[in-house]
mmCIF file of C-alpha atoms in Angstrom:
data_model
loop_
_atom_site.group_PDB
_atom_site.id
_atom_site.type_symbol
_atom_site.label_atom_id
_atom_site.label_comp_id
_atom_site.label_asym_id
_atom_site.label_seq_id
_atom_site.Cartn_x
_atom_site.Cartn_y
_atom_site.Cartn_z
ATOM 1 C CA MET A 49 21.312 9.978 -8.643
ATOM 2 C CA HIS A 50 23.040 13.342 -9.171
ATOM 3 C CA PRO A 51 26.383 12.755 -10.998
ATOM 4 C CA ASP A 52 28.086 15.359 -8.775
ATOM 5 C CA ALA A 53 26.487 14.139 -5.548
ATOM 6 C CA ALA A 54 29.800 13.799 -3.703
ATOM 7 C CA SER A 55 30.523 17.531 -4.035
ATOM 8 C CA LEU A 56 27.051 18.884 -3.233
ATOM 9 C CA TRP A 57 27.163 18.205 0.507
ATOM 10 C CA ARG A 58 30.642 18.320 1.992
ATOM 11 C CA GLY A 59 29.690 18.242 5.654
ATOM 12 C CA PRO A 60 29.123 15.126 7.794
ATOM 13 C CA ARG A 61 26.246 12.970 6.586
ATOM 14 C CA TRP A 62 24.442 13.267 9.909
ATOM 15 C CA THR A 63 24.170 17.061 9.528
ATOM 16 C CA LEU A 64 22.272 16.611 6.274
ATOM 17 C CA ALA A 65 20.095 14.046 8.044
ATOM 18 C CA VAL A 66 19.292 16.601 10.754
ATOM 19 C CA LEU A 67 18.257 19.254 8.217
ATOM 20 C CA LEU A 68 16.117 16.802 6.224
ATOM 21 C CA ALA A 69 14.598 15.425 9.426
ATOM 22 C CA CYS A 70 13.593 18.959 10.438
ATOM 23 C CA LEU A 71 11.885 19.353 7.071
ATOM 24 C CA GLY A 72 10.136 16.015 7.457
ATOM 25 C CA MET A 73 9.049 16.656 11.039
ATOM 26 C CA LEU A 74 7.361 19.985 10.325
ATOM 27 C CA GLY A 75 4.073 18.325 9.380
ATOM 28 C CA PRO A 76 3.792 15.934 12.355
ATOM 29 C CA PHE A 77 5.075 18.680 14.667
ATOM 30 C CA ALA A 78 2.100 20.840 13.689
ATOM 31 C CA ILE A 79 -0.158 18.034 14.956
ATOM 32 C CA ASP A 80 1.612 16.888 18.109
ATOM 33 C CA THR A 81 2.197 20.367 19.528
ATOM 34 C CA TYR A 82 -1.422 21.492 19.654
ATOM 35 C CA LEU A 83 -3.078 18.233 20.772
ATOM 36 C CA PRO A 84 -2.729 19.026 24.528
ATOM 37 C CA ALA A 85 -4.621 22.298 23.905
ATOM 38 C CA PHE A 86 -7.684 20.702 22.279
ATOM 39 C CA SER A 87 -9.967 21.421 25.218
ATOM 40 C CA GLY A 88 -8.667 24.975 25.666
ATOM 41 C CA ILE A 89 -9.116 25.847 21.988
ATOM 42 C CA ALA A 90 -12.642 24.406 22.047
ATOM 43 C CA ALA A 91 -13.571 26.491 25.092
ATOM 44 C CA SER A 92 -11.978 29.666 23.727
ATOM 45 C CA LEU A 93 -13.612 29.445 20.301
ATOM 46 C CA GLN A 94 -16.842 27.795 21.525
ATOM 47 C CA ALA A 95 -16.230 24.824 19.244
ATOM 48 C CA THR A 96 -17.845 21.396 19.438
ATOM 49 C CA PRO A 97 -15.751 18.195 19.563
ATOM 50 C CA VAL A 98 -16.667 17.520 15.919
ATOM 51 C CA GLN A 99 -15.464 20.989 14.899
ATOM 52 C CA MET A 100 -12.233 20.489 16.795
ATOM 53 C CA GLN A 101 -11.699 17.181 15.006
ATOM 54 C CA GLN A 102 -12.025 19.112 11.737
ATOM 55 C CA THR A 103 -8.967 21.197 12.652
ATOM 56 C CA LEU A 104 -7.080 17.902 12.459
ATOM 57 C CA SER A 105 -8.754 16.247 9.476
ATOM 58 C CA SER A 106 -8.709 19.455 7.376
ATOM 59 C CA TYR A 107 -4.976 19.708 7.982
ATOM 60 C CA LEU A 108 -4.459 16.104 6.910
ATOM 61 C CA PHE A 109 -6.606 16.411 3.794
ATOM 62 C CA GLY A 110 -4.800 19.621 2.832
ATOM 63 C CA PHE A 111 -1.527 17.768 3.330
ATOM 64 C CA ALA A 112 -2.767 14.949 1.082
ATOM 65 C CA ALA A 113 -4.106 17.187 -1.698
ATOM 66 C CA MET A 114 -0.966 19.263 -2.137
ATOM 67 C CA ASN A 115 1.317 16.261 -1.803
ATOM 68 C CA LEU A 116 0.267 15.272 -5.312
ATOM 69 C CA PHE A 117 2.070 18.360 -6.593
ATOM 70 C CA HIS A 118 5.039 18.938 -4.275
ATOM 71 C CA GLY A 119 7.092 16.185 -5.891
ATOM 72 C CA ALA A 120 6.123 17.085 -9.454
ATOM 73 C CA LEU A 121 6.996 20.725 -8.768
ATOM 74 C CA ALA A 122 10.328 19.633 -7.275
ATOM 75 C CA ASP A 123 11.033 17.514 -10.383
ATOM 76 C CA SER A 124 10.427 20.584 -12.567
ATOM 77 C CA PHE A 125 11.585 23.647 -10.631
ATOM 78 C CA GLY A 126 14.126 22.167 -8.232
ATOM 79 C CA ARG A 127 14.067 20.673 -4.744
ATOM 80 C CA ARG A 128 15.326 23.771 -2.939
ATOM 81 C CA ARG A 129 12.849 26.262 -4.413
ATOM 82 C CA VAL A 130 9.810 24.110 -3.601
ATOM 83 C CA VAL A 131 10.965 23.569 -0.029
ATOM 84 C CA LEU A 132 11.486 27.310 0.513
ATOM 85 C CA TRP A 133 8.005 28.157 -0.767
ATOM 86 C CA GLY A 134 6.433 25.385 1.320
ATOM 87 C CA VAL A 135 8.141 26.336 4.566
ATOM 88 C CA GLY A 136 7.398 30.012 3.965
ATOM 89 C CA LEU A 137 3.676 29.367 3.463
ATOM 90 C CA PHE A 138 3.608 27.129 6.542
ATOM 91 C CA THR A 139 5.067 29.989 8.604
ATOM 92 C CA LEU A 140 2.454 32.463 7.391
ATOM 93 C CA ALA A 141 -0.368 29.956 7.959
ATOM 94 C CA SER A 142 0.847 29.421 11.527
ATOM 95 C CA VAL A 143 0.551 33.165 12.128
ATOM 96 C CA GLY A 144 -3.005 32.975 10.771
ATOM 97 C CA CYS A 145 -3.827 30.168 13.217
ATOM 98 C CA ALA A 146 -2.456 32.193 16.117
ATOM 99 C CA LEU A 147 -4.684 35.136 15.187
ATOM 100 C CA ALA A 148 -7.806 33.082 14.363
ATOM 101 C CA PRO A 149 -10.938 34.652 15.963
ATOM 102 C CA SER A 150 -13.255 31.699 15.251
ATOM 103 C CA ILE A 151 -13.193 27.965 14.663
ATOM 104 C CA GLY A 152 -13.941 28.469 10.958
ATOM 105 C CA VAL A 153 -10.907 30.692 10.491
ATOM 106 C CA LEU A 154 -8.753 28.244 12.432
ATOM 107 C CA VAL A 155 -9.872 25.371 10.191
ATOM 108 C CA PHE A 156 -9.030 27.493 7.122
ATOM 109 C CA PHE A 157 -5.489 28.267 8.254
ATOM 110 C CA ARG A 158 -4.974 24.682 9.438
ATOM 111 C CA THR A 159 -5.808 23.619 5.884
ATOM 112 C CA LEU A 160 -3.161 26.040 4.575
ATOM 113 C CA GLN A 161 -0.679 24.582 7.056
ATOM 114 C CA GLY A 162 -1.417 21.125 5.677
ATOM 115 C CA LEU A 163 -1.092 22.286 2.071
ATOM 116 C CA ALA A 164 2.355 23.729 2.807
ATOM 117 C CA SER A 165 3.917 21.332 5.307
ATOM 118 C CA GLY A 166 4.123 18.364 2.949
ATOM 119 C CA ALA A 167 6.829 20.020 0.850
ATOM 120 C CA GLY A 168 9.520 19.137 3.367
ATOM 121 C CA THR A 169 8.338 15.553 3.847
ATOM 122 C CA VAL A 170 8.018 14.789 0.142
ATOM 123 C CA VAL A 171 11.082 16.553 -1.199
ATOM 124 C CA SER A 172 13.450 15.397 1.558
ATOM 125 C CA ARG A 173 12.971 11.766 0.454
ATOM 126 C CA ALA A 174 13.829 12.635 -3.135
ATOM 127 C CA ILE A 175 16.909 14.587 -1.994
ATOM 128 C CA ILE A 176 18.231 11.527 -0.168
ATOM 129 C CA ARG A 177 17.955 9.369 -3.286
ATOM 130 C CA ASP A 178 19.438 12.203 -5.394
ATOM 131 C CA LEU A 179 22.600 12.119 -3.294
ATOM 132 C CA PHE A 180 23.120 8.488 -2.243
ATOM 133 C CA PRO A 181 23.119 4.971 -3.732
ATOM 134 C CA PRO A 182 20.729 2.369 -2.202
ATOM 135 C CA ALA A 183 22.506 1.101 0.920
ATOM 136 C CA ASP A 184 23.830 4.551 1.834
ATOM 137 C CA ALA A 185 20.384 6.020 1.159
ATOM 138 C CA GLN A 186 18.880 3.518 3.611
ATOM 139 C CA ARG A 187 21.388 4.573 6.266
ATOM 140 C CA VAL A 188 20.613 8.255 5.735
ATOM 141 C CA MET A 189 16.874 7.543 5.701
ATOM 142 C CA SER A 190 17.300 5.747 9.013
ATOM 143 C CA GLN A 191 19.289 8.668 10.442
ATOM 144 C CA VAL A 192 16.541 11.033 9.307
ATOM 145 C CA THR A 193 13.984 8.883 11.110
ATOM 146 C CA ILE A 194 16.070 8.944 14.300
ATOM 147 C CA PHE A 195 16.447 12.728 14.332
ATOM 148 C CA PHE A 196 12.854 13.108 13.155
ATOM 149 C CA GLY A 197 11.799 11.256 16.289
ATOM 150 C CA VAL A 198 13.271 13.786 18.677
ATOM 151 C CA ALA A 199 10.948 16.651 17.745
ATOM 152 C CA PRO A 200 7.575 14.855 18.046
ATOM 153 C CA ALA A 201 8.730 13.468 21.385
ATOM 154 C CA ILE A 202 9.126 16.970 22.807
ATOM 155 C CA ALA A 203 6.309 18.613 20.813
ATOM 156 C CA PRO A 204 3.456 17.697 23.198
ATOM 157 C CA LEU A 205 5.599 18.677 26.162
ATOM 158 C CA ILE A 206 6.196 22.095 24.612
ATOM 159 C CA GLY A 207 2.557 22.401 23.603
ATOM 160 C CA GLY A 208 1.319 21.442 27.040
ATOM 161 C CA TRP A 209 3.690 23.895 28.737
ATOM 162 C CA LEU A 210 2.722 26.761 26.414
ATOM 163 C CA PHE A 211 -0.973 26.020 26.895
ATOM 164 C CA VAL A 212 -0.782 25.861 30.685
ATOM 165 C CA HIS A 213 1.529 28.841 31.221
ATOM 166 C CA LEU A 214 0.414 31.092 28.338
ATOM 167 C CA ASP A 215 -2.514 30.080 26.133
ATOM 168 C CA TRP A 216 -3.247 28.107 22.968
ATOM 169 C CA HIS A 217 -2.317 31.067 20.712
ATOM 170 C CA ALA A 218 1.290 30.729 21.893
ATOM 171 C CA ILE A 219 1.467 27.249 20.369
ATOM 172 C CA PHE A 220 0.893 28.588 16.867
ATOM 173 C CA TRP A 221 3.261 31.519 17.415
ATOM 174 C CA PHE A 222 5.834 28.909 18.386
ATOM 175 C CA LEU A 223 5.165 26.957 15.163
ATOM 176 C CA ALA A 224 5.578 30.167 13.176
ATOM 177 C CA GLY A 225 8.970 30.681 14.831
ATOM 178 C CA VAL A 226 10.027 27.118 14.017
ATOM 179 C CA GLY A 227 8.995 27.632 10.403
ATOM 180 C CA LEU A 228 10.973 30.867 10.147
ATOM 181 C CA LEU A 229 14.142 29.306 11.569
ATOM 182 C CA LEU A 230 13.821 26.333 9.240
ATOM 183 C CA TRP A 231 13.328 28.621 6.216
ATOM 184 C CA VAL A 232 16.552 30.439 7.065
ATOM 185 C CA GLY A 233 18.400 27.139 7.491
ATOM 186 C CA VAL A 234 17.219 25.809 4.124
ATOM 187 C CA ALA A 235 18.024 29.094 2.354
ATOM 188 C CA ARG A 236 21.547 29.083 3.754
ATOM 189 C CA TYR A 237 22.606 25.425 3.716
ATOM 190 C CA LEU A 238 20.494 23.187 1.456
ATOM 191 C CA PRO A 239 21.998 22.720 -2.041
ATOM 192 C CA GLU A 240 19.992 22.038 -5.184
ATOM 193 C CA THR A 241 20.192 18.273 -5.801
ATOM 194 C CA LEU A 242 18.113 17.982 -8.983
ATOM 195 C CA HIS A 243 20.492 17.603 -11.907
ATOM 196 C CA VAL A 244 19.617 19.476 -15.078
ATOM 197 C CA SER A 245 19.374 16.172 -16.980
ATOM 198 C CA GLN A 246 16.610 15.005 -14.619
ATOM 199 C CA VAL A 247 14.391 18.085 -14.903
ATOM 200 C CA GLN A 248 10.846 17.175 -15.968
ATOM 201 C CA ARG A 249 8.486 19.475 -17.846
ATOM 202 C CA PHE A 250 5.667 20.725 -15.614
ATOM 203 C CA ALA A 251 2.660 20.428 -17.904
ATOM 204 C CA PRO A 252 -0.730 18.702 -17.561
ATOM 205 C CA GLY A 253 0.026 16.020 -20.154
ATOM 206 C CA PRO A 254 3.324 14.688 -18.745
ATOM 207 C CA LEU A 255 2.018 15.179 -15.205
ATOM 208 C CA MET A 256 -1.078 13.069 -15.774
ATOM 209 C CA ALA A 257 0.945 10.481 -17.676
ATOM 210 C CA GLY A 258 3.283 10.127 -14.704
ATOM 211 C CA TYR A 259 0.425 9.728 -12.246
ATOM 212 C CA ARG A 260 -1.286 7.195 -14.512
ATOM 213 C CA GLN A 261 1.928 5.222 -14.759
ATOM 214 C CA MET A 262 2.207 4.952 -10.981
ATOM 215 C CA ALA A 263 -1.496 4.492 -10.256
ATOM 216 C CA SER A 264 -1.718 1.685 -12.818
ATOM 217 C CA SER A 265 1.304 -0.148 -11.407
ATOM 218 C CA PRO A 266 0.107 -2.832 -8.948
ATOM 219 C CA VAL A 267 3.628 -3.194 -7.524
ATOM 220 C CA PHE A 268 4.003 0.549 -6.865
ATOM 221 C CA MET A 269 0.568 0.924 -5.299
ATOM 222 C CA THR A 270 0.885 -2.183 -3.164
ATOM 223 C CA LEU A 271 4.290 -1.093 -1.841
ATOM 224 C CA VAL A 272 2.717 2.235 -0.864
ATOM 225 C CA LEU A 273 -0.037 0.402 1.012
ATOM 226 C CA ALA A 274 2.508 -1.877 2.700
ATOM 227 C CA SER A 275 4.336 1.122 4.170
ATOM 228 C CA GLY A 276 1.480 3.594 4.732
ATOM 229 C CA ILE A 277 -1.423 1.631 6.168
ATOM 230 C CA PRO A 278 0.485 0.005 9.069
ATOM 231 C CA PHE A 279 1.593 3.500 10.101
ATOM 232 C CA ASN A 280 -2.044 4.258 10.863
ATOM 233 C CA GLY A 281 -2.065 1.396 13.343
ATOM 234 C CA MET A 282 0.224 3.627 15.413
ATOM 235 C CA PHE A 283 -1.076 7.019 14.229
ATOM 236 C CA LEU A 284 -4.582 6.049 15.357
ATOM 237 C CA TYR A 285 -3.407 6.412 18.949
ATOM 238 C CA VAL A 286 -1.888 9.825 18.205
ATOM 239 C CA LEU A 287 -5.197 11.004 16.752
ATOM 240 C CA ALA A 288 -7.107 9.614 19.725
ATOM 241 C CA ALA A 289 -4.591 10.991 22.231
ATOM 242 C CA PRO A 290 -6.915 13.525 23.929
ATOM 243 C CA VAL A 291 -9.403 10.747 24.752
ATOM 244 C CA PHE A 292 -7.003 7.805 25.016
ATOM 245 C CA LEU A 293 -4.575 9.616 27.311
ATOM 246 C CA GLY A 294 -6.877 12.065 29.055
ATOM 247 C CA GLU A 295 -9.913 9.854 29.677
ATOM 248 C CA HIS A 296 -8.852 6.200 29.445
ATOM 249 C CA LEU A 297 -5.405 6.560 31.049
ATOM 250 C CA ALA A 298 -6.284 9.616 33.202
ATOM 251 C CA LEU A 299 -3.156 11.582 32.253
ATOM 252 C CA ALA A 300 -2.982 15.371 32.562
ATOM 253 C CA PRO A 301 -2.139 17.423 29.429
ATOM 254 C CA THR A 302 1.389 17.998 30.704
ATOM 255 C CA GLN A 303 1.797 14.186 31.033
ATOM 256 C CA PHE A 304 0.932 13.459 27.394
ATOM 257 C CA PHE A 305 4.613 13.577 26.569
ATOM 258 C CA TRP A 306 5.076 10.104 28.145
ATOM 259 C CA PHE A 307 3.027 8.631 25.318
ATOM 260 C CA PHE A 308 5.095 10.429 22.709
ATOM 261 C CA VAL A 309 8.384 9.586 24.401
ATOM 262 C CA CYS A 310 7.485 5.873 24.313
ATOM 263 C CA THR A 311 6.236 5.969 20.734
ATOM 264 C CA ILE A 312 9.058 8.053 19.317
ATOM 265 C CA GLY A 313 11.562 6.040 21.342
ATOM 266 C CA GLY A 314 10.325 2.954 19.523
ATOM 267 C CA ILE A 315 10.618 4.727 16.166
ATOM 268 C CA MET A 316 14.165 5.883 16.898
ATOM 269 C CA ALA A 317 15.296 2.449 18.072
ATOM 270 C CA GLY A 318 13.841 0.743 14.997
ATOM 271 C CA ALA A 319 15.357 3.335 12.668
ATOM 272 C CA TRP A 320 18.765 2.962 14.336
ATOM 273 C CA LEU A 321 18.648 -0.807 13.831
ATOM 274 C CA SER A 322 17.451 -0.347 10.243
ATOM 275 C CA GLY A 323 20.508 1.768 9.515
ATOM 276 C CA ARG A 324 22.805 -0.792 11.142
ATOM 277 C CA LEU A 325 21.324 -3.561 9.004
ATOM 278 C CA ALA A 326 21.628 -1.620 5.724
ATOM 279 C CA GLY A 327 23.818 -3.586 3.331
ATOM 280 C CA ARG A 328 24.127 -6.490 5.803
ATOM 281 C CA ILE A 329 20.905 -8.424 5.286
ATOM 282 C CA ALA A 330 18.520 -8.640 2.355
ATOM 283 C CA PRO A 331 15.993 -5.785 2.360
ATOM 284 C CA GLN A 332 13.045 -8.166 2.072
ATOM 285 C CA ARG A 333 14.247 -10.067 5.132
ATOM 286 C CA GLN A 334 14.458 -6.823 7.109
ATOM 287 C CA ILE A 335 10.903 -5.928 6.083
ATOM 288 C CA ARG A 336 9.713 -9.363 7.223
ATOM 289 C CA HIS A 337 11.298 -8.792 10.640
ATOM 290 C CA GLY A 338 9.439 -5.480 10.981
ATOM 291 C CA PHE A 339 6.077 -6.995 10.115
ATOM 292 C CA THR A 340 6.682 -9.902 12.490
ATOM 293 C CA VAL A 341 7.315 -7.535 15.398
ATOM 294 C CA MET A 342 4.205 -5.493 14.610
ATOM 295 C CA ALA A 343 1.987 -8.572 14.232
ATOM 296 C CA ALA A 344 3.116 -10.150 17.498
ATOM 297 C CA VAL A 345 2.693 -6.991 19.572
ATOM 298 C CA SER A 346 -0.663 -6.144 17.946
ATOM 299 C CA LEU A 347 -2.115 -9.488 18.975
ATOM 300 C CA LEU A 348 -0.716 -8.995 22.489
ATOM 301 C CA ASN A 349 -2.224 -5.498 22.605
ATOM 302 C CA VAL A 350 -5.687 -6.852 21.775
ATOM 303 C CA ALA A 351 -5.386 -9.530 24.460
ATOM 304 C CA LEU A 352 -4.225 -7.079 27.129
ATOM 305 C CA ASN A 353 -7.013 -4.619 26.350
ATOM 306 C CA ALA A 354 -9.568 -7.402 26.507
ATOM 307 C CA TRP A 355 -8.402 -8.678 29.911
ATOM 308 C CA LEU A 356 -6.988 -5.692 31.818
ATOM 309 C CA PRO A 357 -8.397 -2.284 32.791
ATOM 310 C CA PRO A 358 -6.623 0.629 31.043
ATOM 311 C CA ALA A 359 -3.422 1.751 32.756
ATOM 312 C CA ALA A 360 -0.535 3.823 31.457
ATOM 313 C CA TRP A 361 2.146 1.495 32.859
ATOM 314 C CA TRP A 362 1.268 -1.267 30.388
ATOM 315 C CA ALA A 363 -0.851 0.393 27.676
ATOM 316 C CA LEU A 364 1.995 2.510 26.267
ATOM 317 C CA VAL A 365 4.452 -0.374 25.841
ATOM 318 C CA PRO A 366 2.737 -2.214 22.942
ATOM 319 C CA ILE A 367 2.436 1.045 21.004
ATOM 320 C CA ALA A 368 6.171 1.669 21.431
ATOM 321 C CA VAL A 369 7.049 -1.850 20.231
ATOM 322 C CA PHE A 370 4.698 -1.456 17.253
ATOM 323 C CA ALA A 371 6.511 1.790 16.386
ATOM 324 C CA PHE A 372 9.833 -0.086 16.589
ATOM 325 C CA GLY A 373 8.662 -2.688 14.065
ATOM 326 C CA TRP A 374 7.272 -0.062 11.717
ATOM 327 C CA SER A 375 10.449 2.035 11.645
ATOM 328 C CA LEU A 376 12.573 -1.079 11.186
ATOM 329 C CA MET A 377 10.974 -1.789 7.832
ATOM 330 C CA VAL A 378 9.706 1.564 6.497
ATOM 331 C CA PRO A 379 13.049 3.067 5.316
ATOM 332 C CA VAL A 380 13.525 0.006 3.106
ATOM 333 C CA VAL A 381 9.994 0.052 1.685
ATOM 334 C CA THR A 382 10.172 3.810 1.047
ATOM 335 C CA LEU A 383 13.326 3.424 -1.050
ATOM 336 C CA MET A 384 11.692 0.564 -2.955
ATOM 337 C CA VAL A 385 8.776 2.877 -3.765
ATOM 338 C CA LEU A 386 11.100 5.628 -5.050
ATOM 339 C CA ASP A 387 13.102 3.201 -7.168
ATOM 340 C CA GLN A 388 9.982 1.992 -8.967
ATOM 341 C CA VAL A 389 10.080 5.294 -10.904
ATOM 342 C CA PRO A 390 13.753 6.370 -10.843
ATOM 343 C CA GLU A 391 13.235 9.135 -13.419
ATOM 344 C CA ARG A 392 10.469 10.757 -11.344
ATOM 345 C CA ARG A 393 11.428 10.199 -7.735
ATOM 346 C CA GLY A 394 9.883 13.486 -6.635
ATOM 347 C CA MET A 395 6.535 12.513 -8.124
ATOM 348 C CA ALA A 396 6.810 9.010 -6.650
ATOM 349 C CA SER A 397 7.416 10.520 -3.213
ATOM 350 C CA SER A 398 4.402 12.789 -3.784
ATOM 351 C CA MET A 399 2.170 9.884 -4.691
ATOM 352 C CA GLN A 400 3.304 7.883 -1.671
ATOM 353 C CA ALA A 401 2.802 10.811 0.693
ATOM 354 C CA CYS A 402 -0.587 11.682 -0.809
ATOM 355 C CA ILE A 403 -1.983 8.181 -0.433
ATOM 356 C CA GLY A 404 -0.650 7.990 3.099
ATOM 357 C CA ALA A 405 -2.126 11.374 3.980
ATOM 358 C CA VAL A 406 -5.524 10.453 2.533
ATOM 359 C CA ALA A 407 -5.494 7.336 4.706
ATOM 360 C CA ASN A 408 -4.466 9.493 7.683
ATOM 361 C CA GLY A 409 -7.318 11.896 6.968
ATOM 362 C CA VAL A 410 -9.881 9.097 6.774
ATOM 363 C CA VAL A 411 -8.602 7.695 10.049
ATOM 364 C CA ALA A 412 -8.663 11.151 11.668
ATOM 365 C CA GLY A 413 -12.084 12.229 10.413
ATOM 366 C CA LEU A 414 -13.992 8.950 10.391
ATOM 367 C CA ILE A 415 -12.356 5.969 12.074
ATOM 368 C CA ALA A 416 -10.729 7.553 15.144
ATOM 369 C CA PRO A 417 -13.939 9.270 16.350
ATOM 370 C CA LEU A 418 -15.799 5.956 16.057
ATOM 371 C CA VAL A 419 -13.372 3.806 18.042
ATOM 372 C CA MET A 420 -11.472 6.139 20.382
ATOM 373 C CA HIS A 421 -13.953 5.734 23.236
ATOM 374 C CA SER A 422 -12.982 2.069 23.635
ATOM 375 C CA THR A 423 -9.434 0.879 24.289
ATOM 376 C CA LEU A 424 -10.327 -2.548 22.862
ATOM 377 C CA GLY A 425 -11.787 -0.853 19.796
ATOM 378 C CA LEU A 426 -8.525 1.036 19.303
ATOM 379 C CA ALA A 427 -6.480 -2.156 19.625
ATOM 380 C CA LEU A 428 -8.662 -4.107 17.176
ATOM 381 C CA THR A 429 -8.626 -1.266 14.642
ATOM 382 C CA SER A 430 -4.848 -0.993 14.886
ATOM 383 C CA LEU A 431 -4.580 -4.741 14.247
ATOM 384 C CA ALA A 432 -6.893 -4.473 11.226
ATOM 385 C CA MET A 433 -4.738 -1.727 9.696
ATOM 386 C CA LEU A 434 -1.627 -3.817 10.174
ATOM 387 C CA ALA A 435 -3.387 -6.749 8.502
ATOM 388 C CA VAL A 436 -3.884 -4.628 5.372
ATOM 389 C CA GLY A 437 -0.169 -3.875 5.280
ATOM 390 C CA VAL A 438 0.775 -7.526 5.828
ATOM 391 C CA MET A 439 -1.479 -8.719 3.014
ATOM 392 C CA ALA A 440 -0.101 -6.038 0.697
ATOM 393 C CA TRP A 441 3.486 -7.097 1.445
ATOM 394 C CA LEU A 442 2.744 -10.807 1.024
ATOM 395 C CA TRP A 443 1.267 -10.071 -2.407
ATOM 396 C CA VAL A 444 4.032 -7.785 -3.655
ATOM 397 C CA ARG A 445 7.053 -9.619 -2.254
ATOM 398 C CA PRO A 446 7.262 -12.344 -4.959
ATOM 399 C CA ARG A 447 6.871 -9.673 -7.663
ATOM 400 C CA LEU A 448 9.943 -7.669 -6.613
ATOM 401 C CA PRO A 449 13.424 -8.206 -8.065
ATOM 402 C CA ALA A 450 15.978 -9.783 -5.783
ATOM 403 C CA HIS A 451 17.917 -7.223 -3.719
ATOM 404 C CA ARG A 452 21.502 -7.804 -2.681
ATOM 405 C CA PRO A 453 22.239 -7.561 1.030
ATOM 406 C CA ALA A 454 25.506 -5.759 0.409
ATOM 407 C CA GLY A 455 26.855 -3.090 -1.892
ATOM 408 C CA THR A 456 25.915 0.503 -2.477
ATOM 409 C CA GLY A 457 25.142 0.656 -6.159
ATOM 410 C CA SER A 458 22.298 -0.373 -8.413
ATOM 411 C CA PRO A 459 21.486 -0.026 -12.097
ATOM 412 C CA SER A 460 18.871 2.606 -11.293
ATOM 413 C CA SER A 461 21.111 4.739 -9.103
#
């Protein structure tokens, strides 16, 4: 924690949460906004469904690859500088997408978008822990999740409107505008939160040693799995949205926003409750509550999909409740991950984001195309991903130190 943290951000805590949420939402926003235009892009560029899926998986794999370095760069050169470079490159890549004359060029610039967009997601987590002790950090992380939820909820609505009234190019021009505004906001308001005593040397030897330390730690890796894999139980439906919403639920592109409103509403409600519980109940108990909610609704989702024909009025509810359970526990698990390596929180955030993005890419490029044509297949796959997270948590829970339900300090602050 920065020794001068109290003087670095003098405004209300929620304003910092808004700025960090905007940084964190840039990556998901680049996915949710263009999903309603899938069919239009395919027709315009004469792309096959497999090629269109590559515009998604290439983005996610680019996100994963660069995430290994965003945190290490931020530990060496400062949080603010890395964020500015990342947001700037994202803006330029969005312009490239808007001007893409072929599917190959679009895939290339989508990869650049993915390489750049992770900077905000990774570094914003480290900034929170730079500035706040554990319980306060959980509250801010929860606030970030709440504000983060607003943008993806409106992204498909904006994307659908731009696609219908203009064309798919306008979506990427819009993303370029968002990136430019965010770059200006970061340049003007975000302070540098990496203290000079915490600067790490950016060199292959120390870098590899840090990665080896984390990769060889069963507790660190299992905590990452416990937070990241269950997310894919929800993200699977986002990836399958064009088929799940358009074919199974017979929704028009401009109606896709109902799915995102329900899902993000669940995320925001869970994050709000997570913040309210910070410092009041033991973190491990809060995580157990989140997993219990997700397990119960996942089993119900499988049963409903086995017995009932697909219909929007009931099919969106289990996904929203699953999102509630996930966001109830994930702020706590994320802070546990960062505190496993307190001297390299940027790198720890990178490692967590990279593993999560690799899992997202596998789901996007391999699993989602295999199961998205069956609502029961989607439900069973979502349950299987949750089961991985549950088993990871059950293994790691006894190996964690006891956490106090109250107080704002810790030895590793």
